[in-house]
Amino acid sequence: QVQLDESGGGSAQAGGSLRLSCTASGSAFSFNTMDWYRQAPGKERELVAGKTSGGSTNLADSVKGRFTISRDNAKNTVYLQMNGLKPEDTAVYYCHAEWRATMLDRVRTAWGQGTQVTVSS
């Protein structure tokens, strides 16, 4: 099994910055895409940013120019640098990973426990 451990959430003023980290551990052969999702109260969970093991990046339009996703494949860690925070960025942020137990295994998914990000105006 795979476990995702998140850190770095907290509170910030509008215009401020926070950095989230997520480290994957466990018996995985490989990690494919590692993503950040968020869920605000009363809203559906949405993809914020994702990065493949090959380096391809996907960013939601709402965070382009403000958030940056990076990844350290050697450490199985993905980071989300959040600059220019807005009150509408307030949500629980979840780390998500696609992984395989062996080279021929099907793609499996894992979720972190979530970390709260609160942005005040």
Coordinates of N, CA and C in Angstrom, one line a residue:
Q1 N 0.8 -1.2 0.0 CA 0.0 0.0 0.0 C 0.9 1.3 0.0
V2 N 0.2 2.4 -0.4 CA 0.9 3.6 -0.4 C 0.2 4.6 0.5
Q3 N 1.1 5.4 1.2 CA 0.6 6.5 2.0 C 1.1 7.8 1.6
L4 N 0.2 8.8 1.6 CA 0.6 10.2 1.2 C 0.5 11.0 2.4
D5 N 1.6 11.7 2.8 CA 1.7 12.5 3.9 C 1.9 14.0 3.5
E6 N 0.9 14.8 3.8 CA 0.9 16.2 3.4 C 1.3 17.1 4.6
S7 N 1.9 18.2 4.2 CA 2.3 19.2 5.2 C 2.3 20.6 4.5
G8 N 2.2 21.6 5.4 CA 2.4 23.0 4.9 C 1.2 23.8 4.8
G9 N 0.0 23.3 5.1 CA -1.2 24.1 5.1 C -1.2 25.1 6.3
G10 N -2.2 26.0 6.3 CA -2.3 27.0 7.4 C -3.0 28.2 6.9
S11 N -2.8 29.3 7.5 CA -3.5 30.5 7.2 C -2.5 31.5 6.6
A12 N -3.1 32.4 5.8 CA -2.3 33.4 5.1 C -3.2 34.6 4.8
Q13 N -2.7 35.7 4.7 CA -3.4 36.9 4.2 C -3.5 36.9 2.7
A14 N -4.5 37.6 2.2 CA -4.6 37.7 0.7 C -3.3 38.3 0.2
G15 N -2.8 37.7 -0.9 CA -1.6 38.2 -1.5 C -0.3 37.4 -0.9
G16 N -0.5 36.7 0.1 CA 0.5 35.9 0.7 C 0.9 34.6 0.0
S17 N 1.7 33.8 0.7 CA 2.2 32.6 0.1 C 2.2 31.5 1.1
L18 N 2.0 30.3 0.6 CA 2.1 29.0 1.3 C 2.7 28.0 0.4
R19 N 3.4 27.0 1.0 CA 3.9 25.9 0.2 C 3.5 24.6 0.8
L20 N 2.8 23.8 0.0 CA 2.4 22.5 0.5 C 3.4 21.4 0.0
S21 N 3.6 20.4 0.8 CA 4.4 19.2 0.4 C 3.6 18.0 0.6
C22 N 3.9 17.0 -0.2 CA 3.3 15.7 -0.1 C 4.3 14.6 -0.5
T23 N 4.6 13.7 0.5 CA 5.6 12.7 0.3 C 4.8 11.3 0.3
A24 N 5.1 10.5 -0.8 CA 4.5 9.2 -0.9 C 5.5 8.2 -0.3
S25 N 4.9 7.2 0.4 CA 5.7 6.2 1.0 C 5.0 4.8 0.8
G26 N 5.7 3.7 0.8 CA 5.1 2.4 0.7 C 5.7 1.6 -0.4
S27 N 5.1 0.5 -0.7 CA 5.7 -0.4 -1.6 C 5.1 -0.2 -3.0
A28 N 5.6 0.8 -3.7 CA 5.2 1.1 -5.0 C 6.3 0.9 -6.0
F29 N 6.0 0.4 -7.2 CA 7.0 0.2 -8.2 C 7.3 1.6 -8.8
S30 N 6.2 2.4 -9.1 CA 6.4 3.7 -9.7 C 5.2 4.5 -9.3
F31 N 5.4 5.8 -9.4 CA 4.4 6.8 -9.2 C 4.2 7.5 -10.5
N32 N 3.0 7.5 -11.0 CA 2.8 8.2 -12.3 C 2.5 9.7 -12.0
T33 N 1.3 10.1 -12.2 CA 0.9 11.5 -11.9 C 0.7 11.7 -10.4
M34 N 1.3 12.8 -9.9 CA 1.0 13.3 -8.6 C 0.3 14.6 -8.6
D35 N -0.8 14.8 -8.0 CA -1.7 15.9 -8.1 C -2.0 16.6 -6.8
W36 N -2.5 17.8 -6.9 CA -3.1 18.5 -5.8 C -4.6 18.8 -6.2
Y37 N -5.5 18.4 -5.4 CA -6.9 18.7 -5.5 C -7.3 19.6 -4.3
R38 N -8.4 20.3 -4.4 CA -8.9 21.1 -3.3 C -10.4 21.0 -3.3
Q39 N -11.0 21.1 -2.1 CA -12.4 21.1 -1.9 C -12.8 22.2 -0.9
A40 N -13.6 23.2 -1.4 CA -14.1 24.2 -0.5 C -15.5 23.8 0.0
P41 N -15.9 24.3 1.1 CA -17.2 24.0 1.7 C -18.3 24.2 0.7
G42 N -19.1 23.1 0.6 CA -20.3 23.2 -0.3 C -19.9 23.0 -1.8
K43 N -18.7 22.8 -2.1 CA -18.3 22.6 -3.5 C -17.7 21.3 -3.8
E44 N -17.6 20.9 -5.0 CA -17.0 19.6 -5.4 C -15.5 19.7 -5.4
R45 N -14.8 18.6 -5.2 CA -13.4 18.6 -5.2 C -12.9 18.8 -6.7
E46 N -11.9 19.7 -6.8 CA -11.4 20.0 -8.1 C -9.9 19.9 -8.2
L47 N -9.4 19.6 -9.4 CA -8.0 19.5 -9.6 C -7.4 20.9 -9.7
V48 N -6.3 21.1 -8.9 CA -5.6 22.3 -8.9 C -4.4 22.3 -9.8
A49 N -3.6 21.2 -9.6 CA -2.3 21.1 -10.4 C -1.9 19.6 -10.3
G50 N -1.3 19.2 -11.4 CA -0.8 17.8 -11.5 C 0.5 17.8 -12.3
K51 N 1.4 16.8 -11.9 CA 2.6 16.7 -12.6 C 2.9 15.2 -12.8
T52 N 3.3 14.8 -14.0 CA 3.6 13.4 -14.3 C 5.0 13.2 -14.0
S53 N 5.4 11.9 -13.9 CA 6.8 11.5 -13.7 C 7.7 12.0 -14.8
G54 N 7.2 12.2 -15.9 CA 8.0 12.7 -17.1 C 8.1 14.2 -17.1
G55 N 7.4 14.9 -16.2 CA 7.5 16.4 -16.1 C 6.4 17.2 -16.7
S56 N 5.4 16.6 -17.3 CA 4.3 17.3 -17.8 C 3.5 17.9 -16.7
T57 N 3.0 19.1 -16.9 CA 2.3 19.9 -15.9 C 0.9 20.3 -16.3
N58 N 0.0 20.2 -15.4 CA -1.4 20.6 -15.7 C -1.8 21.5 -14.5
L59 N -2.3 22.7 -14.9 CA -2.7 23.7 -13.9 C -4.1 24.2 -14.2
A60 N -4.9 24.3 -13.1 CA -6.2 24.9 -13.3 C -6.1 26.3 -13.7
D61 N -7.1 26.8 -14.6 CA -7.0 28.1 -15.0 C -7.0 29.1 -13.9
S62 N -7.7 28.8 -12.8 CA -7.9 29.7 -11.7 C -6.6 30.0 -10.9
V63 N -5.6 29.1 -11.1 CA -4.4 29.3 -10.4 C -3.2 29.6 -11.3
K64 N -3.3 29.6 -12.6 CA -2.2 29.8 -13.5 C -1.7 31.2 -13.2
G65 N -0.3 31.3 -13.2 CA 0.3 32.5 -12.9 C 0.5 32.8 -11.4
R66 N -0.1 32.0 -10.5 CA 0.0 32.1 -9.1 C 0.6 30.9 -8.4
F67 N 0.2 29.7 -8.8 CA 0.6 28.5 -8.2 C 1.6 27.8 -9.1
T68 N 2.6 27.1 -8.5 CA 3.6 26.3 -9.2 C 3.6 24.9 -8.6
I69 N 3.6 23.9 -9.4 CA 3.8 22.5 -8.9 C 5.2 22.0 -9.3
S70 N 5.8 21.4 -8.4 CA 7.1 20.8 -8.7 C 7.2 19.4 -8.1
R71 N 8.2 18.6 -8.5 CA 8.2 17.3 -8.0 C 9.6 16.8 -8.0
D72 N 9.9 16.1 -6.9 CA 11.2 15.4 -6.7 C 11.0 13.9 -6.8
N73 N 11.3 13.3 -8.0 CA 11.0 11.9 -8.2 C 11.8 11.0 -7.3
A74 N 13.0 11.4 -7.0 CA 13.9 10.6 -6.1 C 13.3 10.5 -4.7
K75 N 12.6 11.5 -4.3 CA 12.0 11.6 -3.0 C 10.5 11.2 -3.0
N76 N 10.0 11.0 -4.2 CA 8.5 10.7 -4.3 C 7.7 11.8 -3.6
T77 N 8.1 13.0 -3.9 CA 7.5 14.2 -3.2 C 7.1 15.2 -4.2
V78 N 5.9 15.8 -4.0 CA 5.4 16.8 -4.9 C 5.1 18.0 -4.0
Y79 N 5.3 19.2 -4.6 CA 5.2 20.5 -3.9 C 4.2 21.3 -4.6
L80 N 3.5 22.2 -3.9 CA 2.6 23.2 -4.5 C 3.0 24.5 -3.8
Q81 N 3.6 25.4 -4.6 CA 4.0 26.7 -4.2 C 2.8 27.6 -4.6
M82 N 2.2 28.2 -3.6 CA 1.0 29.1 -3.8 C 1.4 30.5 -3.4
N83 N 1.4 31.3 -4.5 CA 1.7 32.8 -4.3 C 0.4 33.5 -4.7
G84 N 0.4 34.8 -4.3 CA -0.8 35.6 -4.6 C -2.1 35.0 -4.2
L85 N -2.1 34.5 -3.0 CA -3.3 33.8 -2.5 C -4.5 34.7 -2.4
K86 N -5.6 34.1 -2.7 CA -6.9 34.9 -2.7 C -7.8 34.1 -1.7
P87 N -8.8 34.9 -1.1 CA -9.8 34.2 -0.2 C -10.5 33.0 -0.9
E88 N -10.7 33.1 -2.2 CA -11.3 32.0 -2.9 C -10.4 30.7 -3.0
D89 N -9.2 30.8 -2.6 CA -8.3 29.7 -2.5 C -8.5 28.9 -1.3
T90 N -9.3 29.4 -0.3 CA -9.6 28.7 0.9 C -10.3 27.4 0.6
A91 N -9.7 26.3 1.2 CA -10.2 24.9 0.9 C -9.3 23.9 1.7
V92 N -9.8 22.7 1.7 CA -8.9 21.6 2.1 C -8.2 21.1 0.8
Y93 N -6.9 21.0 0.9 CA -6.1 20.6 -0.2 C -5.7 19.1 0.0
Y94 N -5.9 18.3 -1.0 CA -5.6 16.9 -1.0 C -4.5 16.5 -2.0
C95 N -3.6 15.7 -1.5 CA -2.6 15.2 -2.4 C -3.2 13.9 -3.0
H96 N -2.9 13.6 -4.3 CA -3.4 12.4 -5.0 C -2.3 11.9 -5.8
A97 N -2.2 10.6 -5.9 CA -1.1 9.9 -6.7 C -1.7 8.7 -7.4
E98 N -1.2 8.5 -8.6 CA -1.4 7.3 -9.3 C -0.2 6.4 -9.2
W99 N -0.3 5.2 -8.9 CA 0.9 4.4 -8.7 C 0.7 2.9 -9.2
R100 N 1.8 2.2 -9.3 CA 1.7 0.8 -9.7 C 2.5 0.0 -8.7
A101 N 2.0 -1.1 -8.3 CA 2.7 -2.0 -7.4 C 3.9 -2.7 -8.1
T102 N 3.7 -3.1 -9.3 CA 4.7 -3.7 -10.2 C 4.7 -3.1 -11.5
M103 N 5.6 -3.4 -12.4 CA 5.6 -2.8 -13.7 C 4.4 -3.2 -14.5
L104 N 3.8 -4.4 -14.3 CA 2.7 -4.8 -15.0 C 1.3 -4.6 -14.3
D105 N 1.4 -4.0 -13.1 CA 0.2 -3.8 -12.3 C -0.7 -2.8 -12.9
R106 N -1.9 -2.8 -12.6 CA -2.9 -1.8 -13.0 C -2.5 -0.5 -12.3
V107 N -3.0 0.6 -12.8 CA -2.8 1.9 -12.1 C -3.8 2.0 -10.9
R108 N -3.2 2.3 -9.7 CA -3.9 2.4 -8.5 C -3.9 3.9 -8.1
T109 N -4.8 4.3 -7.2 CA -4.8 5.7 -6.7 C -4.7 5.7 -5.2
A110 N -4.2 6.8 -4.7 CA -4.1 7.0 -3.3 C -4.4 8.5 -3.0
W111 N -4.9 8.8 -1.8 CA -5.3 10.1 -1.4 C -4.6 10.4 -0.1
G112 N -4.2 11.7 0.1 CA -3.8 12.1 1.4 C -4.9 12.5 2.3
Q113 N -4.7 12.8 3.5 CA -5.7 13.1 4.5 C -6.3 14.5 4.3
G114 N -5.6 15.3 3.6 CA -6.0 16.7 3.4 C -5.4 17.7 4.4
T115 N -5.1 18.9 3.9 CA -4.6 19.9 4.8 C -5.3 21.2 4.5
Q116 N -5.7 21.9 5.5 CA -6.5 23.1 5.4 C -5.7 24.3 5.0
V117 N -6.2 25.1 4.0 CA -5.6 26.3 3.7 C -6.7 27.4 3.8
T118 N -6.4 28.4 4.6 CA -7.4 29.5 4.8 C -6.7 30.8 4.5
V119 N -7.4 31.6 3.6 CA -6.8 32.9 3.2 C -7.8 33.9 3.6
S120 N -7.4 34.9 4.3 CA -8.2 36.0 4.8 C -8.0 37.2 4.0
S121 N -9.0 38.0 3.8 CA -8.9 39.3 3.1 C -8.4 40.4 3.9

